[in-house]
Amino acid sequence: MQHQTVLLREAVEALEIKPAGTYVDGTFGRGGHTRAILERLGPNGRLLALDRDPQAVELARAIQDRRLLVMHRRFADLVDALRQAGVAVEKGVDGVLLDIGVSSPQLDEGARGFSFRYDAPLDMRMDTTQGETAAQWLLRASVQEITEVIRNYGEERFAFQIAKKIVAARGERPLTTTGELAALVRAAVWTREPGQDAATRTFQALRIHINQELQQLALVLPETMTVLKQGGRLVVISFHSLEDRIVKRFMREQAAPDCLPRKLPLRANELPQPGLRLIGKPRRASAAEVTANPRARSAVMRVAEKLARAREAA
């Protein structure tokens, strides 16, 4: 399937691009959002595009535009990346866009090991230059560790049964391919929702764990409070309820005033101010977009604006 950027127009409009502004696309992917931002930037605008996937970075560097700087970095390294790019963090940026999760090319390229639809090496790393593969982790993890990952990140009710089968199978020989893992999971799952492959939840859970996706998201959100200037926009698109829960909680906490003891002798202008103002309601892909791109059906976009005198995120 050809990659289609989800909520492309809505996300770029939510950033409210200033022609001379400085922006961050924390997840280049295949560049849909990056190219749309560049179209709206003026000659003095700047855009920093980050991605942990070497293939995505290679594609990004093929874009010949002096306003664009591309880095092979995780978005959780946002502050360090901006400093490395020569951006004065204390002056702030005008917007940060995060499109969370796995991209269509990563799923559709069997060799990456993300999908049970292909029999390929059991890798699952977004950054193939470092870290442990799914096969390596499954070879050493305990039944309890595997169970917790599959249950917590895949919300799989047969997590324990799957974990036991994995550990039993590796006693004979290591699991090295997606096909072997998928077959094993299907044998352990007694029932499944109509139309869903029994391996779906397990593959999702292992991918999230191997790439530390939720931890990376939880790290970058407070960093956006450090780098956004007053009036700067934070736009986050998530595709999984666990991701959206983290984003929703962060934005709501930053948009709420601090709770102080009653009758505290403070003037109104001395009260702690919220860090963010929520912009509109969460947005979802239109019916037309979902028809054209079924993977858009789970996408949720949340938008917030940095306020003056905002407190730093905890």
PDB file of C-alpha atoms in Angstrom:
ATOM      1  CA  MET A   1       0.000   0.000   0.000  1.00  0.00           C
ATOM      2  CA  GLN A   2       1.285   3.423  -0.938  1.00  0.00           C
ATOM      3  CA  HIS A   3       1.830   5.611   2.112  1.00  0.00           C
ATOM      4  CA  GLN A   4      -0.905   8.185   2.664  1.00  0.00           C
ATOM      5  CA  THR A   5      -0.315  10.853   5.288  1.00  0.00           C
ATOM      6  CA  VAL A   6      -3.210  10.877   7.737  1.00  0.00           C
ATOM      7  CA  LEU A   7      -4.935  14.176   8.629  1.00  0.00           C
ATOM      8  CA  LEU A   8      -2.475  16.018   6.411  1.00  0.00           C
ATOM      9  CA  ARG A   9      -4.440  19.229   5.807  1.00  0.00           C
ATOM     10  CA  GLU A  10      -5.906  19.303   9.317  1.00  0.00           C
ATOM     11  CA  ALA A  11      -2.541  18.931  11.065  1.00  0.00           C
ATOM     12  CA  VAL A  12      -0.754  21.583   9.019  1.00  0.00           C
ATOM     13  CA  GLU A  13      -3.649  24.016   9.407  1.00  0.00           C
ATOM     14  CA  ALA A  14      -3.614  23.414  13.174  1.00  0.00           C
ATOM     15  CA  LEU A  15       0.027  24.535  13.307  1.00  0.00           C
ATOM     16  CA  GLU A  16      -1.021  27.961  11.970  1.00  0.00           C
ATOM     17  CA  ILE A  17       2.229  28.277  10.006  1.00  0.00           C
ATOM     18  CA  LYS A  18       3.970  31.656  10.204  1.00  0.00           C
ATOM     19  CA  PRO A  19       6.008  32.288   7.030  1.00  0.00           C
ATOM     20  CA  ALA A  20       9.159  33.168   9.015  1.00  0.00           C
ATOM     21  CA  GLY A  21       8.505  30.684  11.818  1.00  0.00           C
ATOM     22  CA  THR A  22      10.552  27.754  13.089  1.00  0.00           C
ATOM     23  CA  TYR A  23       8.872  24.345  13.228  1.00  0.00           C
ATOM     24  CA  VAL A  24       9.640  20.743  14.140  1.00  0.00           C
ATOM     25  CA  ASP A  25       8.258  17.658  12.427  1.00  0.00           C
ATOM     26  CA  GLY A  26       9.215  15.073  15.018  1.00  0.00           C
ATOM     27  CA  THR A  27       8.276  12.114  12.805  1.00  0.00           C
ATOM     28  CA  PHE A  28       9.202  12.611   9.146  1.00  0.00           C
ATOM     29  CA  GLY A  29       7.885   9.198   8.110  1.00  0.00           C
ATOM     30  CA  ARG A  30       7.544   9.574   4.352  1.00  0.00           C
ATOM     31  CA  GLY A  31       7.429  13.351   4.429  1.00  0.00           C
ATOM     32  CA  GLY A  32       3.806  14.258   3.819  1.00  0.00           C
ATOM     33  CA  HIS A  33       3.576  16.716   6.702  1.00  0.00           C
ATOM     34  CA  THR A  34       7.103  18.028   6.111  1.00  0.00           C
ATOM     35  CA  ARG A  35       6.410  18.887   2.471  1.00  0.00           C
ATOM     36  CA  ALA A  36       3.100  20.552   3.359  1.00  0.00           C
ATOM     37  CA  ILE A  37       4.796  22.692   6.019  1.00  0.00           C
ATOM     38  CA  LEU A  38       7.518  23.727   3.571  1.00  0.00           C
ATOM     39  CA  GLU A  39       4.836  24.817   1.101  1.00  0.00           C
ATOM     40  CA  ARG A  40       3.533  27.300   3.684  1.00  0.00           C
ATOM     41  CA  LEU A  41       6.867  28.545   4.995  1.00  0.00           C
ATOM     42  CA  GLY A  42       8.420  31.690   3.586  1.00  0.00           C
ATOM     43  CA  PRO A  43      12.064  32.016   2.519  1.00  0.00           C
ATOM     44  CA  ASN A  44      13.160  32.796   6.089  1.00  0.00           C
ATOM     45  CA  GLY A  45      11.247  29.957   7.724  1.00  0.00           C
ATOM     46  CA  ARG A  46      12.967  26.902   9.208  1.00  0.00           C
ATOM     47  CA  LEU A  47      11.887  23.298   9.605  1.00  0.00           C
ATOM     48  CA  LEU A  48      13.669  20.572  11.559  1.00  0.00           C
ATOM     49  CA  ALA A  49      12.589  17.038  10.613  1.00  0.00           C
ATOM     50  CA  LEU A  50      13.493  14.133  12.885  1.00  0.00           C
ATOM     51  CA  ASP A  51      13.125  10.383  12.460  1.00  0.00           C
ATOM     52  CA  ARG A  52      14.687   7.347  14.081  1.00  0.00           C
ATOM     53  CA  ASP A  53      14.206   5.221  10.928  1.00  0.00           C
ATOM     54  CA  PRO A  54      17.315   5.370   8.685  1.00  0.00           C
ATOM     55  CA  GLN A  55      15.205   4.776   5.569  1.00  0.00           C
ATOM     56  CA  ALA A  56      12.976   7.741   6.414  1.00  0.00           C
ATOM     57  CA  VAL A  57      16.033   9.924   7.025  1.00  0.00           C
ATOM     58  CA  GLU A  58      17.498   8.947   3.655  1.00  0.00           C
ATOM     59  CA  LEU A  59      14.273   9.984   1.934  1.00  0.00           C
ATOM     60  CA  ALA A  60      14.159  13.243   3.890  1.00  0.00           C
ATOM     61  CA  ARG A  61      17.698  14.172   2.919  1.00  0.00           C
ATOM     62  CA  ALA A  62      16.754  13.837  -0.735  1.00  0.00           C
ATOM     63  CA  ILE A  63      14.564  16.944  -0.375  1.00  0.00           C
ATOM     64  CA  GLN A  64      16.605  19.860  -1.636  1.00  0.00           C
ATOM     65  CA  ASP A  65      15.441  22.808   0.438  1.00  0.00           C
ATOM     66  CA  ARG A  66      17.741  25.080   2.417  1.00  0.00           C
ATOM     67  CA  ARG A  67      14.965  25.738   4.959  1.00  0.00           C
ATOM     68  CA  LEU A  68      14.896  22.055   5.922  1.00  0.00           C
ATOM     69  CA  LEU A  69      17.330  20.333   8.292  1.00  0.00           C
ATOM     70  CA  VAL A  70      17.029  16.566   8.693  1.00  0.00           C
ATOM     71  CA  MET A  71      18.366  14.579  11.653  1.00  0.00           C
ATOM     72  CA  HIS A  72      18.515  10.883  12.474  1.00  0.00           C
ATOM     73  CA  ARG A  73      17.184  11.320  16.011  1.00  0.00           C
ATOM     74  CA  ARG A  74      14.349  10.156  18.235  1.00  0.00           C
ATOM     75  CA  PHE A  75      11.777  12.840  18.912  1.00  0.00           C
ATOM     76  CA  ALA A  76      12.386  12.354  22.632  1.00  0.00           C
ATOM     77  CA  ASP A  77      15.752  14.045  21.974  1.00  0.00           C
ATOM     78  CA  LEU A  78      13.909  17.205  20.901  1.00  0.00           C
ATOM     79  CA  VAL A  79      15.815  19.744  23.007  1.00  0.00           C
ATOM     80  CA  ASP A  80      19.241  18.330  22.151  1.00  0.00           C
ATOM     81  CA  ALA A  81      18.325  18.095  18.472  1.00  0.00           C
ATOM     82  CA  LEU A  82      17.304  21.758  18.351  1.00  0.00           C
ATOM     83  CA  ARG A  83      20.536  22.808  20.051  1.00  0.00           C
ATOM     84  CA  GLN A  84      22.532  20.696  17.614  1.00  0.00           C
ATOM     85  CA  ALA A  85      20.636  22.391  14.795  1.00  0.00           C
ATOM     86  CA  GLY A  86      21.679  25.788  16.099  1.00  0.00           C
ATOM     87  CA  VAL A  87      18.186  26.789  17.219  1.00  0.00           C
ATOM     88  CA  ALA A  88      18.144  28.931  20.370  1.00  0.00           C
ATOM     89  CA  VAL A  89      15.889  26.850  22.619  1.00  0.00           C
ATOM     90  CA  GLU A  90      15.342  29.776  24.977  1.00  0.00           C
ATOM     91  CA  LYS A  91      13.779  31.751  22.111  1.00  0.00           C
ATOM     92  CA  GLY A  92      11.477  28.876  21.283  1.00  0.00           C
ATOM     93  CA  VAL A  93       9.901  27.401  18.180  1.00  0.00           C
ATOM     94  CA  ASP A  94       6.512  28.174  16.671  1.00  0.00           C
ATOM     95  CA  GLY A  95       5.192  24.659  16.431  1.00  0.00           C
ATOM     96  CA  VAL A  96       5.843  20.959  17.009  1.00  0.00           C
ATOM     97  CA  LEU A  97       4.082  18.189  15.094  1.00  0.00           C
ATOM     98  CA  LEU A  98       4.199  14.560  16.252  1.00  0.00           C
ATOM     99  CA  ASP A  99       2.657  11.812  14.115  1.00  0.00           C
ATOM    100  CA  ILE A 100       2.977   8.825  16.444  1.00  0.00           C
ATOM    101  CA  GLY A 101       3.263   5.159  15.591  1.00  0.00           C
ATOM    102  CA  VAL A 102       4.353   2.957  12.728  1.00  0.00           C
ATOM    103  CA  SER A 103       4.120   4.087   9.099  1.00  0.00           C
ATOM    104  CA  SER A 104       2.557   2.168   6.222  1.00  0.00           C
ATOM    105  CA  PRO A 105       5.938   1.513   4.521  1.00  0.00           C
ATOM    106  CA  GLN A 106       7.294   0.003   7.740  1.00  0.00           C
ATOM    107  CA  LEU A 107       4.320  -2.356   7.916  1.00  0.00           C
ATOM    108  CA  ASP A 108       4.283  -3.143   4.221  1.00  0.00           C
ATOM    109  CA  GLU A 109       8.002  -3.878   3.862  1.00  0.00           C
ATOM    110  CA  GLY A 110       8.139  -7.471   5.008  1.00  0.00           C
ATOM    111  CA  ALA A 111      11.860  -7.450   5.756  1.00  0.00           C
ATOM    112  CA  ARG A 112      11.327  -5.000   8.619  1.00  0.00           C
ATOM    113  CA  GLY A 113       9.555  -7.702  10.630  1.00  0.00           C
ATOM    114  CA  PHE A 114       6.628  -5.540  11.772  1.00  0.00           C
ATOM    115  CA  SER A 115       3.879  -7.545  10.096  1.00  0.00           C
ATOM    116  CA  PHE A 116       2.596 -11.100  10.420  1.00  0.00           C
ATOM    117  CA  ARG A 117       1.478 -10.920   6.767  1.00  0.00           C
ATOM    118  CA  TYR A 118       5.028 -11.682   5.621  1.00  0.00           C
ATOM    119  CA  ASP A 119       7.485 -14.352   6.678  1.00  0.00           C
ATOM    120  CA  ALA A 120      10.595 -12.315   7.462  1.00  0.00           C
ATOM    121  CA  PRO A 121      13.298 -11.907  10.124  1.00  0.00           C
ATOM    122  CA  LEU A 122      11.701 -11.033  13.471  1.00  0.00           C
ATOM    123  CA  ASP A 123      13.235  -7.570  13.818  1.00  0.00           C
ATOM    124  CA  MET A 124      10.607  -4.831  14.518  1.00  0.00           C
ATOM    125  CA  ARG A 125      13.132  -2.054  15.213  1.00  0.00           C
ATOM    126  CA  MET A 126      12.321   1.363  13.819  1.00  0.00           C
ATOM    127  CA  ASP A 127      15.999   2.251  14.124  1.00  0.00           C
ATOM    128  CA  THR A 128      17.774  -0.684  12.544  1.00  0.00           C
ATOM    129  CA  THR A 129      21.207   0.705  13.469  1.00  0.00           C
ATOM    130  CA  GLN A 130      20.895  -0.028  17.185  1.00  0.00           C
ATOM    131  CA  GLY A 131      19.035  -1.868  19.892  1.00  0.00           C
ATOM    132  CA  GLU A 132      17.657  -5.337  20.440  1.00  0.00           C
ATOM    133  CA  THR A 133      15.474  -7.085  17.858  1.00  0.00           C
ATOM    134  CA  ALA A 134      12.197  -8.735  18.800  1.00  0.00           C
ATOM    135  CA  ALA A 135      13.809 -12.143  18.219  1.00  0.00           C
ATOM    136  CA  GLN A 136      16.647 -11.343  20.610  1.00  0.00           C
ATOM    137  CA  TRP A 137      14.292 -10.095  23.304  1.00  0.00           C
ATOM    138  CA  LEU A 138      11.964 -13.099  23.021  1.00  0.00           C
ATOM    139  CA  LEU A 139      14.981 -15.395  23.379  1.00  0.00           C
ATOM    140  CA  ARG A 140      15.884 -14.013  26.821  1.00  0.00           C
ATOM    141  CA  ALA A 141      12.648 -12.660  28.347  1.00  0.00           C
ATOM    142  CA  SER A 142      10.802 -14.591  31.043  1.00  0.00           C
ATOM    143  CA  VAL A 143       7.221 -15.801  30.811  1.00  0.00           C
ATOM    144  CA  GLN A 144       6.196 -13.021  33.183  1.00  0.00           C
ATOM    145  CA  GLU A 145       7.969 -10.308  31.152  1.00  0.00           C
ATOM    146  CA  ILE A 146       6.475 -11.496  27.864  1.00  0.00           C
ATOM    147  CA  THR A 147       3.027 -11.770  29.446  1.00  0.00           C
ATOM    148  CA  GLU A 148       3.174  -8.222  30.805  1.00  0.00           C
ATOM    149  CA  VAL A 149       4.270  -6.740  27.484  1.00  0.00           C
ATOM    150  CA  ILE A 150       1.586  -8.527  25.457  1.00  0.00           C
ATOM    151  CA  ARG A 151      -1.123  -7.800  28.032  1.00  0.00           C
ATOM    152  CA  ASN A 152      -0.195  -4.163  28.696  1.00  0.00           C
ATOM    153  CA  TYR A 153       0.656  -3.029  25.167  1.00  0.00           C
ATOM    154  CA  GLY A 154      -1.583  -5.367  23.165  1.00  0.00           C
ATOM    155  CA  GLU A 155      -4.478  -5.643  25.598  1.00  0.00           C
ATOM    156  CA  GLU A 156      -4.407  -9.350  24.761  1.00  0.00           C
ATOM    157  CA  ARG A 157      -6.439 -11.562  27.101  1.00  0.00           C
ATOM    158  CA  PHE A 158      -4.469 -14.669  26.080  1.00  0.00           C
ATOM    159  CA  ALA A 159      -1.118 -13.060  26.927  1.00  0.00           C
ATOM    160  CA  PHE A 160      -0.079 -15.689  29.474  1.00  0.00           C
ATOM    161  CA  GLN A 161      -0.872 -18.603  27.151  1.00  0.00           C
ATOM    162  CA  ILE A 162       1.076 -16.957  24.330  1.00  0.00           C
ATOM    163  CA  ALA A 163       4.059 -16.269  26.590  1.00  0.00           C
ATOM    164  CA  LYS A 164       4.153 -19.897  27.761  1.00  0.00           C
ATOM    165  CA  LYS A 165       4.124 -21.164  24.183  1.00  0.00           C
ATOM    166  CA  ILE A 166       6.929 -18.781  23.203  1.00  0.00           C
ATOM    167  CA  VAL A 167       9.170 -19.923  26.059  1.00  0.00           C
ATOM    168  CA  ALA A 168       8.383 -23.591  25.418  1.00  0.00           C
ATOM    169  CA  ALA A 169       9.092 -23.238  21.694  1.00  0.00           C
ATOM    170  CA  ARG A 170      12.428 -21.484  22.178  1.00  0.00           C
ATOM    171  CA  GLY A 171      13.540 -24.434  24.320  1.00  0.00           C
ATOM    172  CA  GLU A 172      13.684 -26.425  21.096  1.00  0.00           C
ATOM    173  CA  ARG A 173      14.941 -23.623  18.819  1.00  0.00           C
ATOM    174  CA  PRO A 174      14.875 -19.809  18.818  1.00  0.00           C
ATOM    175  CA  LEU A 175      12.014 -17.960  17.143  1.00  0.00           C
ATOM    176  CA  THR A 176      13.642 -16.060  14.296  1.00  0.00           C
ATOM    177  CA  THR A 177      10.863 -15.200  11.827  1.00  0.00           C
ATOM    178  CA  THR A 178       7.526 -13.428  11.877  1.00  0.00           C
ATOM    179  CA  GLY A 179       5.885 -16.491  10.367  1.00  0.00           C
ATOM    180  CA  GLU A 180       7.017 -18.722  13.226  1.00  0.00           C
ATOM    181  CA  LEU A 181       5.770 -16.265  15.845  1.00  0.00           C
ATOM    182  CA  ALA A 182       2.440 -15.703  14.108  1.00  0.00           C
ATOM    183  CA  ALA A 183       1.765 -19.440  13.856  1.00  0.00           C
ATOM    184  CA  LEU A 184       2.610 -19.939  17.505  1.00  0.00           C
ATOM    185  CA  VAL A 185       0.321 -17.091  18.613  1.00  0.00           C
ATOM    186  CA  ARG A 186      -2.571 -18.364  16.507  1.00  0.00           C
ATOM    187  CA  ALA A 187      -2.232 -21.750  18.174  1.00  0.00           C
ATOM    188  CA  ALA A 188      -2.465 -20.147  21.616  1.00  0.00           C
ATOM    189  CA  VAL A 189      -5.478 -17.891  20.971  1.00  0.00           C
ATOM    190  CA  TRP A 190      -8.780 -19.692  21.297  1.00  0.00           C
ATOM    191  CA  THR A 191     -11.053 -17.007  19.917  1.00  0.00           C
ATOM    192  CA  ARG A 192     -10.716 -13.671  18.186  1.00  0.00           C
ATOM    193  CA  GLU A 193     -12.904 -10.794  16.995  1.00  0.00           C
ATOM    194  CA  PRO A 194     -14.302 -11.351  13.494  1.00  0.00           C
ATOM    195  CA  GLY A 195     -11.976 -10.064  10.803  1.00  0.00           C
ATOM    196  CA  GLN A 196      -8.938  -9.713  13.086  1.00  0.00           C
ATOM    197  CA  ASP A 197      -5.927 -12.007  12.845  1.00  0.00           C
ATOM    198  CA  ALA A 198      -5.101 -13.663  16.145  1.00  0.00           C
ATOM    199  CA  ALA A 199      -1.520 -12.365  15.936  1.00  0.00           C
ATOM    200  CA  THR A 200      -2.495  -8.686  15.620  1.00  0.00           C
ATOM    201  CA  ARG A 201      -2.370  -7.711  19.288  1.00  0.00           C
ATOM    202  CA  THR A 202       0.844  -9.609  20.021  1.00  0.00           C
ATOM    203  CA  PHE A 203       2.723  -8.072  17.085  1.00  0.00           C
ATOM    204  CA  GLN A 204       1.520  -4.607  18.083  1.00  0.00           C
ATOM    205  CA  ALA A 205       2.618  -5.136  21.684  1.00  0.00           C
ATOM    206  CA  LEU A 206       6.087  -6.377  20.757  1.00  0.00           C
ATOM    207  CA  ARG A 207       6.617  -3.472  18.341  1.00  0.00           C
ATOM    208  CA  ILE A 208       5.630  -0.934  20.988  1.00  0.00           C
ATOM    209  CA  HIS A 209       7.943  -2.568  23.522  1.00  0.00           C
ATOM    210  CA  ILE A 210      10.956  -3.023  21.253  1.00  0.00           C
ATOM    211  CA  ASN A 211      10.816   0.630  20.193  1.00  0.00           C
ATOM    212  CA  GLN A 212       9.826   1.972  23.626  1.00  0.00           C
ATOM    213  CA  GLU A 213       7.130   3.963  21.848  1.00  0.00           C
ATOM    214  CA  LEU A 214       5.061   4.967  24.876  1.00  0.00           C
ATOM    215  CA  GLN A 215       8.147   5.896  26.893  1.00  0.00           C
ATOM    216  CA  GLN A 216       9.432   8.066  24.020  1.00  0.00           C
ATOM    217  CA  LEU A 217       6.072   9.836  23.832  1.00  0.00           C
ATOM    218  CA  ALA A 218       5.973  10.432  27.581  1.00  0.00           C
ATOM    219  CA  LEU A 219       9.476  11.940  27.389  1.00  0.00           C
ATOM    220  CA  VAL A 220       8.915  14.281  24.462  1.00  0.00           C
ATOM    221  CA  LEU A 221       5.684  15.899  25.649  1.00  0.00           C
ATOM    222  CA  PRO A 222       7.312  17.764  28.584  1.00  0.00           C
ATOM    223  CA  GLU A 223      10.148  18.809  26.249  1.00  0.00           C
ATOM    224  CA  THR A 224       7.637  20.551  23.984  1.00  0.00           C
ATOM    225  CA  MET A 225       6.833  22.855  26.911  1.00  0.00           C
ATOM    226  CA  THR A 226      10.505  23.808  27.032  1.00  0.00           C
ATOM    227  CA  VAL A 227      10.868  24.566  23.330  1.00  0.00           C
ATOM    228  CA  LEU A 228       7.541  26.128  22.358  1.00  0.00           C
ATOM    229  CA  LYS A 229       7.315  29.901  22.463  1.00  0.00           C
ATOM    230  CA  GLN A 230       4.229  31.781  23.600  1.00  0.00           C
ATOM    231  CA  GLY A 231       1.457  31.038  21.133  1.00  0.00           C
ATOM    232  CA  GLY A 232       3.343  28.049  19.710  1.00  0.00           C
ATOM    233  CA  ARG A 233       1.235  25.078  18.666  1.00  0.00           C
ATOM    234  CA  LEU A 234       1.592  21.435  19.686  1.00  0.00           C
ATOM    235  CA  VAL A 235      -0.141  19.001  17.312  1.00  0.00           C
ATOM    236  CA  VAL A 236      -0.143  15.269  18.076  1.00  0.00           C
ATOM    237  CA  ILE A 237      -1.667  12.499  15.951  1.00  0.00           C
ATOM    238  CA  SER A 238      -1.948   9.105  17.626  1.00  0.00           C
ATOM    239  CA  PHE A 239      -3.238   5.778  16.351  1.00  0.00           C
ATOM    240  CA  HIS A 240      -3.598   3.726  19.514  1.00  0.00           C
ATOM    241  CA  SER A 241      -5.651   4.228  22.661  1.00  0.00           C
ATOM    242  CA  LEU A 242      -2.563   3.897  24.879  1.00  0.00           C
ATOM    243  CA  GLU A 243      -0.813   6.689  22.977  1.00  0.00           C
ATOM    244  CA  ASP A 244      -3.869   8.924  22.942  1.00  0.00           C
ATOM    245  CA  ARG A 245      -4.348   8.417  26.677  1.00  0.00           C
ATOM    246  CA  ILE A 246      -0.844   9.767  27.351  1.00  0.00           C
ATOM    247  CA  VAL A 247      -1.392  12.784  25.083  1.00  0.00           C
ATOM    248  CA  LYS A 248      -4.838  13.555  26.482  1.00  0.00           C
ATOM    249  CA  ARG A 249      -3.652  13.363  30.088  1.00  0.00           C
ATOM    250  CA  PHE A 250      -0.631  15.566  29.419  1.00  0.00           C
ATOM    251  CA  MET A 251      -2.582  18.257  27.616  1.00  0.00           C
ATOM    252  CA  ARG A 252      -5.364  18.298  30.190  1.00  0.00           C
ATOM    253  CA  GLU A 253      -2.918  18.553  33.079  1.00  0.00           C
ATOM    254  CA  GLN A 254      -1.047  21.392  31.398  1.00  0.00           C
ATOM    255  CA  ALA A 255      -4.304  23.179  30.579  1.00  0.00           C
ATOM    256  CA  ALA A 256      -5.567  23.045  34.175  1.00  0.00           C
ATOM    257  CA  PRO A 257      -4.489  25.622  36.782  1.00  0.00           C
ATOM    258  CA  ASP A 258      -2.505  24.367  39.754  1.00  0.00           C
ATOM    259  CA  CYS A 259      -4.551  23.492  42.805  1.00  0.00           C
ATOM    260  CA  LEU A 260      -3.563  25.759  45.719  1.00  0.00           C
ATOM    261  CA  PRO A 261      -4.746  25.799  49.331  1.00  0.00           C
ATOM    262  CA  ARG A 262      -7.883  27.841  49.873  1.00  0.00           C
ATOM    263  CA  LYS A 263      -7.504  31.407  51.215  1.00  0.00           C
ATOM    264  CA  LEU A 264      -3.852  31.547  50.161  1.00  0.00           C
ATOM    265  CA  PRO A 265      -2.930  35.282  50.175  1.00  0.00           C
ATOM    266  CA  LEU A 266      -2.098  35.696  46.488  1.00  0.00           C
ATOM    267  CA  ARG A 267      -3.224  38.288  43.985  1.00  0.00           C
ATOM    268  CA  ALA A 268      -4.831  37.085  40.775  1.00  0.00           C
ATOM    269  CA  ASN A 269      -1.723  37.933  38.750  1.00  0.00           C
ATOM    270  CA  GLU A 270       0.400  35.888  41.169  1.00  0.00           C
ATOM    271  CA  LEU A 271      -1.533  32.665  40.688  1.00  0.00           C
ATOM    272  CA  PRO A 272       0.220  29.892  38.715  1.00  0.00           C
ATOM    273  CA  GLN A 273      -0.909  29.920  35.096  1.00  0.00           C
ATOM    274  CA  PRO A 274      -1.800  26.906  32.968  1.00  0.00           C
ATOM    275  CA  GLY A 275       0.834  25.874  30.467  1.00  0.00           C
ATOM    276  CA  LEU A 276      -1.443  25.105  27.531  1.00  0.00           C
ATOM    277  CA  ARG A 277      -4.748  26.120  26.032  1.00  0.00           C
ATOM    278  CA  LEU A 278      -6.615  23.293  24.341  1.00  0.00           C
ATOM    279  CA  ILE A 279      -7.605  24.129  20.760  1.00  0.00           C
ATOM    280  CA  GLY A 280     -10.905  22.638  19.685  1.00  0.00           C
ATOM    281  CA  LYS A 281     -12.029  19.064  20.153  1.00  0.00           C
ATOM    282  CA  PRO A 282     -10.021  15.977  19.176  1.00  0.00           C
ATOM    283  CA  ARG A 283     -10.161  15.499  15.408  1.00  0.00           C
ATOM    284  CA  ARG A 284     -10.619  12.243  13.535  1.00  0.00           C
ATOM    285  CA  ALA A 285     -10.205  11.371   9.905  1.00  0.00           C
ATOM    286  CA  SER A 286     -13.247  11.978   7.728  1.00  0.00           C
ATOM    287  CA  ALA A 287     -15.291   9.109   6.330  1.00  0.00           C
ATOM    288  CA  ALA A 288     -13.835   9.858   2.902  1.00  0.00           C
ATOM    289  CA  GLU A 289     -10.273   9.653   4.199  1.00  0.00           C
ATOM    290  CA  VAL A 290     -10.963   6.381   6.027  1.00  0.00           C
ATOM    291  CA  THR A 291     -12.463   4.918   2.837  1.00  0.00           C
ATOM    292  CA  ALA A 292      -9.344   5.913   0.897  1.00  0.00           C
ATOM    293  CA  ASN A 293      -6.966   4.885   3.697  1.00  0.00           C
ATOM    294  CA  PRO A 294      -8.425   2.377   6.208  1.00  0.00           C
ATOM    295  CA  ARG A 295      -5.448   2.879   8.553  1.00  0.00           C
ATOM    296  CA  ALA A 296      -6.757   6.389   9.246  1.00  0.00           C
ATOM    297  CA  ARG A 297      -9.801   5.050  11.096  1.00  0.00           C
ATOM    298  CA  SER A 298      -8.021   4.952  14.471  1.00  0.00           C
ATOM    299  CA  ALA A 299      -6.234   8.314  14.152  1.00  0.00           C
ATOM    300  CA  VAL A 300      -6.915  11.009  16.748  1.00  0.00           C
ATOM    301  CA  MET A 301      -5.426  14.522  16.513  1.00  0.00           C
ATOM    302  CA  ARG A 302      -5.135  16.797  19.551  1.00  0.00           C
ATOM    303  CA  VAL A 303      -3.999  20.409  19.417  1.00  0.00           C
ATOM    304  CA  ALA A 304      -2.860  22.806  22.135  1.00  0.00           C
ATOM    305  CA  GLU A 305      -1.262  26.255  22.312  1.00  0.00           C
ATOM    306  CA  LYS A 306       1.495  27.359  24.662  1.00  0.00           C
ATOM    307  CA  LEU A 307       0.392  30.156  26.999  1.00  0.00           C
ATOM    308  CA  ALA A 308       2.369  33.091  28.353  1.00  0.00           C
ATOM    309  CA  ARG A 309       4.179  32.556  31.645  1.00  0.00           C
ATOM    310  CA  ALA A 310       3.475  28.847  31.320  1.00  0.00           C
ATOM    311  CA  ARG A 311       4.805  26.613  34.040  1.00  0.00           C
ATOM    312  CA  GLU A 312       7.253  23.902  33.067  1.00  0.00           C
ATOM    313  CA  ALA A 313       5.919  20.367  32.712  1.00  0.00           C
ATOM    314  CA  ALA A 314       6.722  18.067  35.584  1.00  0.00           C
TER     315      ALA A 314
END
